[in-house]
Tab-separated table of C-alpha atoms in Angstrom:
chain	number	residue	atom	x	y	z
A	20	UNK	CA	-311.625	-88.312	-226.804
A	21	UNK	CA	-314.400	-89.774	-224.247
A	22	UNK	CA	-316.107	-92.061	-226.245
A	23	UNK	CA	-313.055	-94.349	-227.539
A	24	UNK	CA	-311.364	-94.072	-223.936
A	25	UNK	CA	-314.617	-95.627	-221.775
A	26	UNK	CA	-315.055	-98.355	-223.507
A	27	UNK	CA	-311.585	-99.293	-223.310
A	28	UNK	CA	-311.716	-99.106	-219.877
A	29	UNK	CA	-314.487	-100.860	-219.653
A	30	UNK	CA	-313.068	-103.717	-221.929
A	31	UNK	CA	-309.463	-103.662	-219.851
A	32	UNK	CA	-312.286	-104.361	-216.968
A	33	UNK	CA	-314.036	-107.163	-218.185
A	34	UNK	CA	-310.919	-109.148	-218.813
A	35	UNK	CA	-309.265	-108.276	-215.717
A	36	UNK	CA	-312.582	-109.938	-213.847
A	37	UNK	CA	-312.464	-112.830	-216.466
A	38	UNK	CA	-308.625	-113.800	-215.260
A	39	UNK	CA	-310.059	-113.455	-211.726
A	40	UNK	CA	-312.890	-115.893	-211.984
A	41	UNK	CA	-311.745	-118.314	-214.032
A	42	UNK	CA	-309.272	-120.075	-211.484
A	43	UNK	CA	-311.572	-119.974	-209.190
A	44	UNK	CA	-314.478	-121.915	-211.236
A	45	UNK	CA	-311.728	-124.606	-212.377
A	46	UNK	CA	-310.421	-125.288	-209.029
A	47	UNK	CA	-313.902	-125.748	-207.226
A	48	UNK	CA	-314.395	-128.277	-204.935
A	49	UNK	CA	-317.280	-131.109	-205.031
A	50	UNK	CA	-318.272	-131.951	-201.595
A	51	UNK	CA	-319.638	-135.736	-201.616
A	52	UNK	CA	-320.077	-136.453	-198.375
A	53	UNK	CA	-319.884	-134.133	-194.602
A	54	UNK	CA	-320.819	-134.852	-191.114
A	55	UNK	CA	-320.795	-132.206	-188.989
A	56	UNK	CA	-322.989	-133.892	-186.359
A	57	UNK	CA	-324.800	-130.796	-184.905
A	58	UNK	CA	-328.152	-132.694	-185.199
A	59	UNK	CA	-327.399	-135.455	-183.332
A	60	UNK	CA	-329.599	-137.816	-180.386
A	61	UNK	CA	-328.075	-138.521	-177.102
A	62	UNK	CA	-327.297	-141.590	-177.646
A	63	UNK	CA	-326.788	-141.124	-181.139
A	64	UNK	CA	-328.589	-143.183	-183.546
A	65	UNK	CA	-328.580	-141.541	-187.357
A	66	UNK	CA	-326.364	-138.699	-188.496
A	67	UNK	CA	-327.274	-135.718	-191.231
A	68	UNK	CA	-325.435	-135.511	-194.347
A	69	UNK	CA	-324.372	-131.868	-194.107
A	70	UNK	CA	-323.226	-131.904	-197.861
A	71	UNK	CA	-326.453	-131.859	-198.971
A	72	UNK	CA	-326.127	-135.212	-200.825
A	73	UNK	CA	-328.776	-137.368	-198.621
A	74	UNK	CA	-326.414	-139.404	-197.408
A	75	UNK	CA	-327.801	-140.044	-193.427
A	76	UNK	CA	-325.787	-142.406	-191.576
A	77	UNK	CA	-326.741	-144.886	-189.154
A	78	UNK	CA	-324.615	-145.726	-185.872
A	79	UNK	CA	-324.119	-149.530	-185.485
A	80	UNK	CA	-323.410	-151.032	-182.351
A	81	UNK	CA	-322.376	-154.624	-180.579
A	82	UNK	CA	-321.734	-155.487	-177.173
A	83	UNK	CA	-324.101	-152.644	-175.305
A	84	UNK	CA	-322.148	-150.115	-177.086
A	85	UNK	CA	-323.282	-146.466	-177.602
A	86	UNK	CA	-321.858	-143.180	-179.191
A	87	UNK	CA	-322.696	-140.211	-177.677
A	88	UNK	CA	-322.612	-136.518	-178.472
A	89	UNK	CA	-319.716	-133.854	-177.134
A	90	UNK	CA	-318.788	-130.655	-177.439
A	91	UNK	CA	-317.150	-130.859	-180.967
A	92	UNK	CA	-314.343	-128.468	-182.625
A	93	UNK	CA	-317.263	-126.741	-183.927
A	94	UNK	CA	-320.778	-127.327	-182.210
A	95	UNK	CA	-321.625	-131.157	-181.566
A	96	UNK	CA	-318.832	-134.226	-182.121
A	97	UNK	CA	-319.480	-137.632	-180.887
A	98	UNK	CA	-317.038	-139.932	-178.795
A	99	UNK	CA	-317.211	-143.498	-179.441
A	100	UNK	CA	-317.117	-146.208	-176.579
A	101	UNK	CA	-313.917	-146.072	-174.245
A	102	UNK	CA	-311.019	-148.850	-174.944
A	103	UNK	CA	-311.448	-152.659	-174.103
A	104	UNK	CA	-309.761	-155.045	-175.429
A	105	UNK	CA	-310.661	-158.606	-175.865
A	106	UNK	CA	-313.899	-160.249	-176.534
A	107	UNK	CA	-317.370	-158.782	-175.414
A	108	UNK	CA	-316.294	-155.274	-176.017
A	109	UNK	CA	-318.448	-152.622	-177.102
A	110	UNK	CA	-318.331	-151.681	-180.850
A	111	UNK	CA	-319.988	-148.981	-182.940
A	112	UNK	CA	-319.144	-146.929	-186.038
A	113	UNK	CA	-321.424	-144.744	-188.263
A	114	UNK	CA	-321.994	-146.502	-191.807
A	115	UNK	CA	-322.941	-144.992	-194.797
A	116	UNK	CA	-324.098	-146.895	-197.774
A	117	UNK	CA	-322.360	-146.876	-201.252
A	118	UNK	CA	-322.809	-144.262	-203.703
A	119	UNK	CA	-320.377	-144.794	-206.904
A	120	UNK	CA	-319.539	-140.929	-206.335
A	121	UNK	CA	-317.846	-142.116	-203.318
A	122	UNK	CA	-315.692	-144.025	-205.530
A	123	UNK	CA	-312.963	-141.562	-206.662
A	124	UNK	CA	-311.430	-143.577	-209.402
A	125	UNK	CA	-308.255	-141.597	-210.462
A	126	UNK	CA	-310.040	-138.593	-209.495
A	127	UNK	CA	-308.336	-135.830	-207.309
A	128	UNK	CA	-309.651	-135.753	-203.565
A	129	UNK	CA	-309.343	-134.706	-200.185
A	130	UNK	CA	-310.721	-136.614	-196.998
A	131	UNK	CA	-310.511	-136.206	-193.538
A	132	UNK	CA	-311.727	-135.304	-189.636
A	133	UNK	CA	-311.113	-133.632	-186.493
A	134	UNK	CA	-310.055	-135.369	-183.772
A	135	UNK	CA	-309.383	-135.424	-179.812
A	136	UNK	CA	-308.347	-137.914	-178.182
A	137	UNK	CA	-305.573	-138.543	-174.952
A	138	UNK	CA	-302.903	-141.277	-175.036
A	139	UNK	CA	-305.439	-143.234	-172.990
A	140	UNK	CA	-307.575	-143.608	-175.895
A	141	UNK	CA	-305.337	-145.527	-177.483
A	142	UNK	CA	-304.579	-149.436	-177.093
A	143	UNK	CA	-301.831	-151.743	-177.790
A	144	UNK	CA	-303.240	-154.344	-179.648
A	145	UNK	CA	-305.364	-152.864	-182.447
A	146	UNK	CA	-305.130	-149.564	-184.338
A	147	UNK	CA	-308.092	-147.009	-184.715
A	148	UNK	CA	-309.503	-146.614	-188.212
A	149	UNK	CA	-311.307	-143.009	-188.843
A	150	UNK	CA	-312.592	-143.303	-191.836
A	151	UNK	CA	-312.935	-145.121	-194.636
A	152	UNK	CA	-314.289	-147.077	-197.295
A	153	UNK	CA	-312.987	-150.243	-198.573
A	154	UNK	CA	-311.375	-153.379	-196.844
A	155	UNK	CA	-307.506	-154.783	-197.087
A	156	UNK	CA	-309.045	-156.957	-199.599
A	157	UNK	CA	-310.573	-154.344	-201.544
A	158	UNK	CA	-310.333	-150.940	-202.938
A	159	UNK	CA	-310.136	-148.683	-200.492
A	160	UNK	CA	-309.356	-145.184	-198.950
A	161	UNK	CA	-308.971	-144.503	-195.520
A	162	UNK	CA	-307.496	-142.409	-192.656
A	163	UNK	CA	-306.375	-144.420	-189.482
A	164	UNK	CA	-304.473	-143.744	-185.896
A	165	UNK	CA	-302.178	-146.732	-186.000
A	166	UNK	CA	-299.219	-145.855	-183.477
A	167	UNK	CA	-300.381	-146.690	-180.107
A	168	UNK	CA	-297.661	-144.678	-178.571
A	169	UNK	CA	-297.790	-141.391	-180.454
A	170	UNK	CA	-301.277	-141.631	-182.252
A	171	UNK	CA	-300.105	-140.837	-185.420
A	172	UNK	CA	-302.177	-140.561	-188.406
A	173	UNK	CA	-301.989	-142.359	-191.606
A	174	UNK	CA	-303.665	-142.771	-195.266
A	175	UNK	CA	-304.251	-145.980	-196.725
A	176	UNK	CA	-305.160	-146.850	-200.391
A	177	UNK	CA	-305.567	-149.811	-202.606
A	178	UNK	CA	-306.191	-150.510	-205.981
A	179	UNK	CA	-308.620	-153.732	-206.833
A	180	UNK	CA	-308.888	-156.195	-204.646
A	181	UNK	CA	-306.862	-154.744	-202.005
A	182	UNK	CA	-303.694	-154.557	-204.039
A	183	UNK	CA	-300.609	-152.415	-204.378
A	184	UNK	CA	-301.462	-150.360	-200.803
A	185	UNK	CA	-299.840	-147.205	-200.343
A	186	UNK	CA	-299.491	-145.901	-196.569
A	187	UNK	CA	-298.425	-142.730	-195.580
A	188	UNK	CA	-297.969	-141.898	-191.902
A	189	UNK	CA	-297.782	-138.809	-190.016
A	190	UNK	CA	-294.575	-137.779	-188.894
A	191	UNK	CA	-296.638	-136.393	-185.607
A	192	UNK	CA	-298.976	-137.573	-183.108
A	193	UNK	CA	-302.580	-135.728	-182.420
A	194	UNK	CA	-303.142	-137.861	-179.221
A	195	UNK	CA	-302.487	-134.574	-177.122
A	196	UNK	CA	-306.605	-134.188	-175.852
A	197	UNK	CA	-306.482	-131.191	-178.073
A	198	UNK	CA	-308.707	-131.201	-181.411
A	199	UNK	CA	-306.783	-131.710	-184.874
A	200	UNK	CA	-307.810	-131.577	-188.234
A	201	UNK	CA	-306.243	-134.214	-190.050
A	202	UNK	CA	-306.653	-135.035	-194.050
A	203	UNK	CA	-305.319	-137.239	-196.664
A	204	UNK	CA	-305.156	-135.459	-200.333
A	205	UNK	CA	-304.337	-136.663	-203.653
A	206	UNK	CA	-303.066	-134.523	-206.181
A	207	UNK	CA	-301.616	-135.158	-209.706
A	208	UNK	CA	-298.443	-137.064	-208.126
A	209	UNK	CA	-299.198	-137.783	-204.546
A	210	UNK	CA	-300.964	-139.137	-201.633
A	211	UNK	CA	-300.402	-136.802	-198.720
A	212	UNK	CA	-301.700	-136.484	-194.878
A	213	UNK	CA	-301.659	-133.095	-193.569
A	214	UNK	CA	-302.255	-132.837	-189.879
A	215	UNK	CA	-303.987	-128.928	-189.385
A	216	UNK	CA	-303.122	-128.356	-192.308
A	217	UNK	CA	-299.696	-128.688	-192.523
A	218	UNK	CA	-297.856	-131.779	-194.903
A	219	UNK	CA	-296.623	-134.324	-192.579
A	220	UNK	CA	-296.026	-136.861	-195.331
A	221	UNK	CA	-296.156	-137.818	-198.330
A	222	UNK	CA	-295.701	-140.638	-200.963
A	223	UNK	CA	-295.788	-140.677	-205.347
A	224	UNK	CA	-299.001	-141.897	-206.492
A	225	UNK	CA	-299.107	-142.424	-210.215
A	226	UNK	CA	-301.941	-140.798	-211.774
A	227	UNK	CA	-303.593	-144.266	-213.083
A	228	UNK	CA	-303.764	-145.343	-209.726
A	229	UNK	CA	-307.186	-146.456	-209.584
A	230	UNK	CA	-309.282	-146.653	-206.056
A	231	UNK	CA	-312.673	-147.769	-206.700
A	232	UNK	CA	-314.172	-149.699	-203.637
A	233	UNK	CA	-317.348	-150.655	-205.520
A	234	UNK	CA	-320.236	-151.918	-203.081
A	235	UNK	CA	-318.535	-150.653	-200.155
A	236	UNK	CA	-319.785	-148.552	-197.321
A	237	UNK	CA	-318.436	-145.331	-195.843
A	238	UNK	CA	-317.195	-146.259	-192.177
A	239	UNK	CA	-316.933	-143.641	-188.862
A	240	UNK	CA	-315.049	-144.922	-186.206
A	241	UNK	CA	-314.690	-148.503	-187.022
A	242	UNK	CA	-314.820	-150.951	-190.131
A	243	UNK	CA	-317.564	-152.679	-188.606
A	244	UNK	CA	-319.122	-153.676	-185.263
A	245	UNK	CA	-317.775	-157.527	-185.379
A	246	UNK	CA	-314.459	-158.913	-184.357
A	247	UNK	CA	-311.137	-157.280	-184.792
A	248	UNK	CA	-313.316	-153.839	-185.891
A	249	UNK	CA	-310.051	-151.499	-185.221
A	250	UNK	CA	-312.157	-149.454	-182.669
A	251	UNK	CA	-311.731	-145.985	-182.757
A	252	UNK	CA	-311.722	-144.458	-178.882
A	253	UNK	CA	-311.865	-141.138	-179.040
A	254	UNK	CA	-313.929	-138.242	-180.500
A	255	UNK	CA	-314.599	-136.971	-184.258
A	256	UNK	CA	-316.117	-133.985	-185.603
A	257	UNK	CA	-316.237	-132.616	-189.121
A	258	UNK	CA	-316.114	-135.951	-191.455
A	259	UNK	CA	-315.934	-135.384	-194.850
A	260	UNK	CA	-315.007	-136.660	-198.158
A	261	UNK	CA	-314.318	-134.267	-201.543
A	262	UNK	CA	-314.203	-134.467	-205.128
A	263	UNK	CA	-310.741	-131.910	-205.790
């Protein structure tokens, strides 16, 4: 009796183990970029890529701007120049060279950041770009703050040449002086914006919708350090881009 029961029990346990492990492997996330900002200098000059992919970020500045470390959500974060509107304002961003693995195409993805800002960090004359790859006239994925009253974040995607733009705006703002996690997620059917892990807006996104910003850098905090750069003026931590 013992000789026949034991193999059956072992076979059952093996089958259960396979059932438990298989979904985990199928749903694995591939992290392509992550900036935790925990090893930066003051002022910040470069940023280590904590994904292990070696995509070091470089701080760009204009008009005397600096990017400085602050107490982050976890460890350190960084702060961009204070609000200034008009010509000659301090401008800064963190930029990362183009990489094919940061062009999702039709793949599922999640990207985002932790942000901390107040209403005083919002400008009434321009938006605030948090993290993006691509511009309005190219394919693009982008997370931004574009509501000067409440600081409501939004997700933006575009296909080749900037066509067929889809914008999903959060129903809640984040400009209250506390850290918030803001993320954009593509599933098989939708583009969703999440604030503190809660869905706050979504739009249909066809499975064939191609997001391939070839030749474009990743920029954090502003799209450039030129005029009309949509400078973000708050604090940021834990910037990431994942293929799901």
